[in-house]
Short mmCIF file of C-alpha atoms and ligand atoms in Angstrom, two decimals:
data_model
loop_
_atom_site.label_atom_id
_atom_site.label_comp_id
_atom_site.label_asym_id
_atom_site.label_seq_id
_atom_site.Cartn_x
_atom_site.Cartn_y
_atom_site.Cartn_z
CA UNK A 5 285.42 12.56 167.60
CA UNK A 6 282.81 9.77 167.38
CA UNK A 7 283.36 6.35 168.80
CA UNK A 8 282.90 3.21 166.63
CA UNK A 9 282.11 1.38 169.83
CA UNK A 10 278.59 0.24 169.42
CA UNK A 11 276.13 1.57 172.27
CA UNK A 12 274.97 -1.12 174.24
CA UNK A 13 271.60 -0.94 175.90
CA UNK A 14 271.17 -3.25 178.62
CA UNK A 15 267.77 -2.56 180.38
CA UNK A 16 267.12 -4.00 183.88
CA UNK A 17 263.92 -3.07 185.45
CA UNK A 18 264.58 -1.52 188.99
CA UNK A 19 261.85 -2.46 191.98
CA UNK A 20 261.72 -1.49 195.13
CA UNK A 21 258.07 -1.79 195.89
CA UNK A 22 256.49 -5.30 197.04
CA UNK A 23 252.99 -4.78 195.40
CA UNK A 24 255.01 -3.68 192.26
CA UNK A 25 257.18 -7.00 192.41
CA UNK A 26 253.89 -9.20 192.87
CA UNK A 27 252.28 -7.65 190.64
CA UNK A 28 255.00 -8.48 188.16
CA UNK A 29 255.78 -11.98 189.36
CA UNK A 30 251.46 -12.58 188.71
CA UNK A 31 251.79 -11.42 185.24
CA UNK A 32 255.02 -13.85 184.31
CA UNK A 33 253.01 -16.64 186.03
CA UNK A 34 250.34 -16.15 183.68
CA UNK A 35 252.53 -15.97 180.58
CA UNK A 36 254.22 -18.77 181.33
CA UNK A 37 257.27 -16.77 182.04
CA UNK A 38 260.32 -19.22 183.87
CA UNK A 39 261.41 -16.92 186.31
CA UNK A 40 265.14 -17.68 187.99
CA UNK A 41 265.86 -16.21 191.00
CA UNK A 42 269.24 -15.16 192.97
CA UNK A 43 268.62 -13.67 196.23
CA UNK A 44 271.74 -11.70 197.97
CA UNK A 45 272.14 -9.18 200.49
CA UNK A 46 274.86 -7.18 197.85
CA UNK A 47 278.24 -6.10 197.44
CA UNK A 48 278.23 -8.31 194.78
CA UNK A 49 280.98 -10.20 193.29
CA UNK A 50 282.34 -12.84 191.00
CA UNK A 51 280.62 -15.66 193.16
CA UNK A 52 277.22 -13.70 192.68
CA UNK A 53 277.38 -13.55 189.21
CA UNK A 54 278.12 -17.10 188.60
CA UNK A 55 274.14 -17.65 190.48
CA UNK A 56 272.93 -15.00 188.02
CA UNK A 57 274.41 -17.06 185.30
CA UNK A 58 273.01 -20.58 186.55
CA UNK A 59 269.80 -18.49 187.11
CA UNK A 60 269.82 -17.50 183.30
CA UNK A 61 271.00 -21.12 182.11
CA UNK A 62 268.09 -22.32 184.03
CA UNK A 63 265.23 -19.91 183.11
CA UNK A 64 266.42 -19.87 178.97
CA UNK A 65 266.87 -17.23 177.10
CA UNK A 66 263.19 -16.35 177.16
CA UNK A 67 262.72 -16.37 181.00
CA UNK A 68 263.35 -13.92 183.09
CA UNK A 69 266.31 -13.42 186.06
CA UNK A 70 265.28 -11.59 189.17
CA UNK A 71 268.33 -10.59 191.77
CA UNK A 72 267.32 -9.07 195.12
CA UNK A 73 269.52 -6.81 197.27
CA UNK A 74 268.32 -6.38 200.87
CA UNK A 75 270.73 -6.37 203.52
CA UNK A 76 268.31 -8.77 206.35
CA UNK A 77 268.79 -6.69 209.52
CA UNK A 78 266.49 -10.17 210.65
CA UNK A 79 269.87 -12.42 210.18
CA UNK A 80 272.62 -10.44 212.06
CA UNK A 81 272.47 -10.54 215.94
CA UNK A 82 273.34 -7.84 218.28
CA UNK A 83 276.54 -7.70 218.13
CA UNK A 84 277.73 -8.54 214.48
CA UNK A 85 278.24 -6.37 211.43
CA UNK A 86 274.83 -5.09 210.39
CA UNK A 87 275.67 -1.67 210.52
CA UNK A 88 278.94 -2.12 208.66
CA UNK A 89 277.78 -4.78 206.24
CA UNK A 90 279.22 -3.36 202.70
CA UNK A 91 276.83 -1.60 200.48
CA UNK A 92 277.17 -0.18 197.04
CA UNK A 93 273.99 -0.17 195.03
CA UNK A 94 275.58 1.63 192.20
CA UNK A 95 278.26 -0.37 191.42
CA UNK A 96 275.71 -4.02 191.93
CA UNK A 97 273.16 -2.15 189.81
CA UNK A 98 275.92 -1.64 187.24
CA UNK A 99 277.06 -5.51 187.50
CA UNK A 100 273.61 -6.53 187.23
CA UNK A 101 273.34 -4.70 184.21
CA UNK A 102 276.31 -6.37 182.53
CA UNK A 103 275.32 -9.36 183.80
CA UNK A 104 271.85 -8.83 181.65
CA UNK A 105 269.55 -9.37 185.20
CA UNK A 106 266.30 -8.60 183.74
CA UNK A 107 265.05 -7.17 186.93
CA UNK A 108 266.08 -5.96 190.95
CA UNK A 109 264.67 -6.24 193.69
CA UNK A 110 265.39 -4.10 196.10
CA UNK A 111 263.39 -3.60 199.03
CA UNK A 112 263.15 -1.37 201.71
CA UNK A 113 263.33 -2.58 205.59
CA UNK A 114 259.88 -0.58 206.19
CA UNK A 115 258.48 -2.53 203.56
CA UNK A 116 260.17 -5.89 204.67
CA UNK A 117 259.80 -5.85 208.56
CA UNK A 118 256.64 -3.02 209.08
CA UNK A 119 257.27 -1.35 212.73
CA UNK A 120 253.97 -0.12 213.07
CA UNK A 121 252.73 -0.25 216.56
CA UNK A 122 249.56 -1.31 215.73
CA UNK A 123 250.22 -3.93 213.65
CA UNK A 124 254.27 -4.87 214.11
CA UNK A 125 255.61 -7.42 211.61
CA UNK A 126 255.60 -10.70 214.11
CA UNK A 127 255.75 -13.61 212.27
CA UNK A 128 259.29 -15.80 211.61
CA UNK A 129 260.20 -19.40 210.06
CA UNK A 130 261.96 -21.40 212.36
CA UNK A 131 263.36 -24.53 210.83
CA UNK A 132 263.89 -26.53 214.25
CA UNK A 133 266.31 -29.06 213.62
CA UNK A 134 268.95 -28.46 210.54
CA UNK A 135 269.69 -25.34 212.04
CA UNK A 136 270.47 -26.18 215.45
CA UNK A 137 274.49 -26.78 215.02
CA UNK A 138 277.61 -24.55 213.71
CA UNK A 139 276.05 -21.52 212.38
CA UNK A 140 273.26 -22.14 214.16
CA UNK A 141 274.99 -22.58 217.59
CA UNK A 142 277.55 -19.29 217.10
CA UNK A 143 274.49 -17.67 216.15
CA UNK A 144 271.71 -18.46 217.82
CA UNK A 145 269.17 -16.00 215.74
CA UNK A 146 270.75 -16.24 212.07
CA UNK A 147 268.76 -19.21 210.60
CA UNK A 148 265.72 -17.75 211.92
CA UNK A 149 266.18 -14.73 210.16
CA UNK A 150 267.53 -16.12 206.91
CA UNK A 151 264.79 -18.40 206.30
CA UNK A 152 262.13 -15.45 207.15
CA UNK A 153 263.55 -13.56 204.65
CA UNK A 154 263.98 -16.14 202.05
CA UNK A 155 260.34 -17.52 202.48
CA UNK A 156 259.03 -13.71 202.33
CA UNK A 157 261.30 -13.14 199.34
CA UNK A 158 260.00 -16.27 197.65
CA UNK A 159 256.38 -15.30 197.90
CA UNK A 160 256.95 -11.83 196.54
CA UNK A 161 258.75 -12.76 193.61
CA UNK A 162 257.48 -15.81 192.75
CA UNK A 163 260.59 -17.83 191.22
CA UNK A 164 260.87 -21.19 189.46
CA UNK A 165 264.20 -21.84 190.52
CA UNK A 166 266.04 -19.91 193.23
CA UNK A 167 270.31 -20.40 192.98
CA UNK A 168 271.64 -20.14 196.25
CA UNK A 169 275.87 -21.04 196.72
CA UNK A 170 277.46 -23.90 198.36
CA UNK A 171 279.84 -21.51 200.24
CA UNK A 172 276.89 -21.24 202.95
CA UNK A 173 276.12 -24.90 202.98
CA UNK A 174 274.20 -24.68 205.82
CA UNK A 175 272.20 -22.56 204.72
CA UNK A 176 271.61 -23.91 201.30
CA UNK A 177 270.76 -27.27 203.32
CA UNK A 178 267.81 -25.16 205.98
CA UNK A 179 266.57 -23.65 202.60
CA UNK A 180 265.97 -26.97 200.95
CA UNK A 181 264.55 -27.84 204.21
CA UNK A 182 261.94 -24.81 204.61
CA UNK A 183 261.22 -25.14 200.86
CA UNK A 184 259.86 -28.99 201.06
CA UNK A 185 258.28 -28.28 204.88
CA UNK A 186 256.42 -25.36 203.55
CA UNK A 187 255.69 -26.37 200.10
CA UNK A 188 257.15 -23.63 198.67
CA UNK A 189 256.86 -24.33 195.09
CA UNK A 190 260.24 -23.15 193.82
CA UNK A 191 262.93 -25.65 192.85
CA UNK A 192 266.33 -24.97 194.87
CA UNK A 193 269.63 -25.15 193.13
CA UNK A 194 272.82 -25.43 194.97
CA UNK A 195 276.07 -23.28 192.98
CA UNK A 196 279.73 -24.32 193.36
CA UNK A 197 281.65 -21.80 195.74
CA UNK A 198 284.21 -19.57 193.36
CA UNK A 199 287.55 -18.88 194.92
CA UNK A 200 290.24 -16.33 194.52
CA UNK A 201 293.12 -17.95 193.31
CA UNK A 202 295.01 -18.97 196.38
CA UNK A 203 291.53 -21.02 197.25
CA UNK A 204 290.29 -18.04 199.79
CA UNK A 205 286.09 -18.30 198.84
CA UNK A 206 284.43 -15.39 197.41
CA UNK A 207 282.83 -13.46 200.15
CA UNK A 208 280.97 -9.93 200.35
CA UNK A 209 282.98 -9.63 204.13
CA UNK A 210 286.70 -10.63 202.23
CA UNK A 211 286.58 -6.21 201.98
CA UNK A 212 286.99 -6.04 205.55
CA UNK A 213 290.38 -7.96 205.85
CA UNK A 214 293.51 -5.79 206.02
CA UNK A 215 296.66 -7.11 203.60
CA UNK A 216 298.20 -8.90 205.92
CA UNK A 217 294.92 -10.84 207.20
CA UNK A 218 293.93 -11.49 203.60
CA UNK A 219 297.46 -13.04 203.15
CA UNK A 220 296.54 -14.99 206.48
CA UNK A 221 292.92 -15.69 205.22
CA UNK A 222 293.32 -18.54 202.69
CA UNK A 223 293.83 -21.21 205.88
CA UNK A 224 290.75 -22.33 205.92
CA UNK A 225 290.90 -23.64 202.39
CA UNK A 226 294.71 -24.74 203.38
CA UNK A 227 292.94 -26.86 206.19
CA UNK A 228 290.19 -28.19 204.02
CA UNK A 229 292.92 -28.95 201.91
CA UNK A 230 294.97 -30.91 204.87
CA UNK A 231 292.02 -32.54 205.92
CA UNK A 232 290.97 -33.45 202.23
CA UNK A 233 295.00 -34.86 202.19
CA UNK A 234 294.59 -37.04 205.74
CA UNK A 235 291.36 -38.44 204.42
CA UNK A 236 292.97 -39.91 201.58
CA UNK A 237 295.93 -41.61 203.21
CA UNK A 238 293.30 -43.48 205.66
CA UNK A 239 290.97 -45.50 203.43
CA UNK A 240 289.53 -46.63 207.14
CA UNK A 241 288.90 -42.96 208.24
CA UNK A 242 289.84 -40.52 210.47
CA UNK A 243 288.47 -40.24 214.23
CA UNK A 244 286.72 -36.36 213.76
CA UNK A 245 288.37 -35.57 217.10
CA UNK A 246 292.08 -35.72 215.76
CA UNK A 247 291.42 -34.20 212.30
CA UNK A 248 289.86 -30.99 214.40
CA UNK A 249 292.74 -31.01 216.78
CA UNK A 250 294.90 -30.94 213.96
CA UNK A 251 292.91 -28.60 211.88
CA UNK A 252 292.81 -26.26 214.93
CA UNK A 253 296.62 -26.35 215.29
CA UNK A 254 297.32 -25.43 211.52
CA UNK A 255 294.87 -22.52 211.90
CA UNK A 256 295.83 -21.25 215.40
CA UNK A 257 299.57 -21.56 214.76
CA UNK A 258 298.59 -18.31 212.58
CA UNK A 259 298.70 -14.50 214.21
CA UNK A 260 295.67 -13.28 213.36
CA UNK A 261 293.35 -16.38 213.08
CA UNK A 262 291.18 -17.61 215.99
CA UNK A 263 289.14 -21.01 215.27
CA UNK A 264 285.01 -20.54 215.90
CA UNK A 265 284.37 -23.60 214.71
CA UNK A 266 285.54 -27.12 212.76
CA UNK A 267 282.87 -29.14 211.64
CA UNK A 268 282.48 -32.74 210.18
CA UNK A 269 279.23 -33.97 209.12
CA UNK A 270 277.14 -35.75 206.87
CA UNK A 271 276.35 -33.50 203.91
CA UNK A 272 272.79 -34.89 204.11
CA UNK A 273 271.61 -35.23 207.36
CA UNK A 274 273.99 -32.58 208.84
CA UNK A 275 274.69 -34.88 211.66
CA UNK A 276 278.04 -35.09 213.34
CA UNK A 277 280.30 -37.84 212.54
CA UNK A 278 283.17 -39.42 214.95
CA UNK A 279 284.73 -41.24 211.53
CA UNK A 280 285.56 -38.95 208.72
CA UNK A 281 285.26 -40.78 205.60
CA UNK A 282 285.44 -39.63 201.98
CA UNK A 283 282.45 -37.94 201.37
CA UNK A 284 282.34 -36.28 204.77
CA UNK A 285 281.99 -32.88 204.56
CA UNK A 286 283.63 -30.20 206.72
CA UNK A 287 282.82 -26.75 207.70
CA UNK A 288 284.61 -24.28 209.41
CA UNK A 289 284.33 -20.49 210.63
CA UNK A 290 287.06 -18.56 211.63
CA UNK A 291 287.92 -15.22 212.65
CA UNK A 292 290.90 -13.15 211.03
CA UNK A 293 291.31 -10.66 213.02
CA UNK A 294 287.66 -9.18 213.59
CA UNK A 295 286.50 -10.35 210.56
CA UNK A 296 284.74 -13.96 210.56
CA UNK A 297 284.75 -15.91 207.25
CA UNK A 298 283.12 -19.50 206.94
CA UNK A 299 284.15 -22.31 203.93
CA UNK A 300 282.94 -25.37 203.77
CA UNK A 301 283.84 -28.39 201.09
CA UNK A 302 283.00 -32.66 200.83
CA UNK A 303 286.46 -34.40 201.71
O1 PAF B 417 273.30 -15.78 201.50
C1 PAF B 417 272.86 -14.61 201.60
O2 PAF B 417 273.37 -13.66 200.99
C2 PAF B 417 271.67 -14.34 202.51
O3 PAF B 417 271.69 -15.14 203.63
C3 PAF B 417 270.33 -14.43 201.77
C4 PAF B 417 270.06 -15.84 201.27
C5 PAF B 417 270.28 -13.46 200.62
C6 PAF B 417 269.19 -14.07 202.74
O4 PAF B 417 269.34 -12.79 203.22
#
């Protein structure tokens, strides 16, 4: 029996070489092509797409929308979750698709980082001051890999606008950074967070949580959401010292939760505050169970 369905046929060009990609991004340049630009390491979700859609919003209906997948061995230190880091390239290439991604990028590490002993890939971007606290501090190497892949990524593909989310604030914030510092000529947009519906934020590492920790996990939005509450009773402000004693009490009072860090700053500068004020943002990254998870929200 025939279906009445009609055949859709979404074509997304799939690159995996850098010359190929460069070669590419040249020609757009030359036609005038706006190029948006979402760069992920995978295991994509609902958060993801929302960048592919700002991406597409951005660029028009005549531009094009470039997503990379590369899992940056460059950003994960010793010890953390490289190895285990989710991956399913069929099932992203397959949201892509739907999505209507024109093109992705998806590089290999010996094309990324070269290992060559004769000439060993040896060259990172350090941004030296933004990066220096919470992520930064737990760990130590992250920033330095992120932006080295971002900047890299950048000049291969060649974007008009890169979307990056708001869940890694931080990040978004170095990026910015790099991106003026460097003169990168790309223009960086910043994408709300999305949330499942108990306020947990979308996150490629949620798959690692077991029921009961993913029943534990949404406490870092409940604390945002406590914190959001005591700034808003005390027009004067908060001292930051009791709103992270009592944000560590809420979190710690849970089984499986162990606070990394609580974090109030200005959303420009990144510098602590004592006073939390409306407008303060927070940050926070905590471990349930093995499995650390970050949020981050203005109060
Ligand atoms: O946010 C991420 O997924 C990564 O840090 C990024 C920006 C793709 C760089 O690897």
């Amino acid at each position: 029996m025939s279906s009445s369905r009609p055949v859709l046929f979404l074509f997304m060009r799939i690159v995996t070489s850098i010359p190929q990609m460069q070669r590419l991004a040249k020609r757009w340049q030359r036609e005038g092509v706006s190029v948006g630009f979402v760069p992920t390491m995978g295991y994509l979700h609902r958060g993801h797409i929302s960048l592919v859609e700002r991406a597409r919003k951005i660029a028009g209906s005549k531009g094009k929308v470039v997503v990379s997948i590369y899992v940056n061995p460059a950003q994960f230190g010793p010890n953390e979750d490289f190895s285990k880091y989710p991956r399913d390239l069929e099932r992203d290439k397959k949201l892509c698709r739907t999505a209507k991604v024109d093109l992705l990028f998806v590089p290999s590490n010996d094309e990324m980082y070269p290992t060559s002993p004769e000439q060993p890939f040896s060259t990172f971007v350090v941004e030296e001051t933004l990066s220096k606290t919470m992520e930064g501090e737990s760990r130590p190497t992250h920033f330095r890999g992120v932006t080295t892949v971002v900047a890299k990524l950048l000049n291969i593909v060649g974007p008009n606008v890169a979307v990056f989310g708001a869940k890694d604030f931080q990040q978004a914030t170095i990026i910015r950074r790099m991106v003026r510092d460097l003169n990168i000529p790309v223009r960086v947009v910043v994408a709300p967070t999305k949330r499942e519906p108990d306020g947990l934020a979308l996150s490629s590492r949620n798959k690692y949580l077991s029921p009961d920790e993913r029943r534990e996990a949404n406490i870092l939005w409940k604390s945002v959401q406590m914190a959001r509450q005591m700034t808003h009773l005390s027009p004067n402000g908060t001292s930051a010292a009791k709103m992270e004693t009592r944000v560590r009490r809420l979190i710690e009072a849970q089984p499986a939760s162990r606070v990394d860090y609580v974090a109030f700053f200005d959303p420009e500068s990144i510098h602590p505050v004592r006073v939390v004020k409306r407008g303060t943002q927070m940050a926070l990254a905590v471990f349930i169970g093995r499995t650390r998870l970050i949020d981050n929200a203005a109060l």
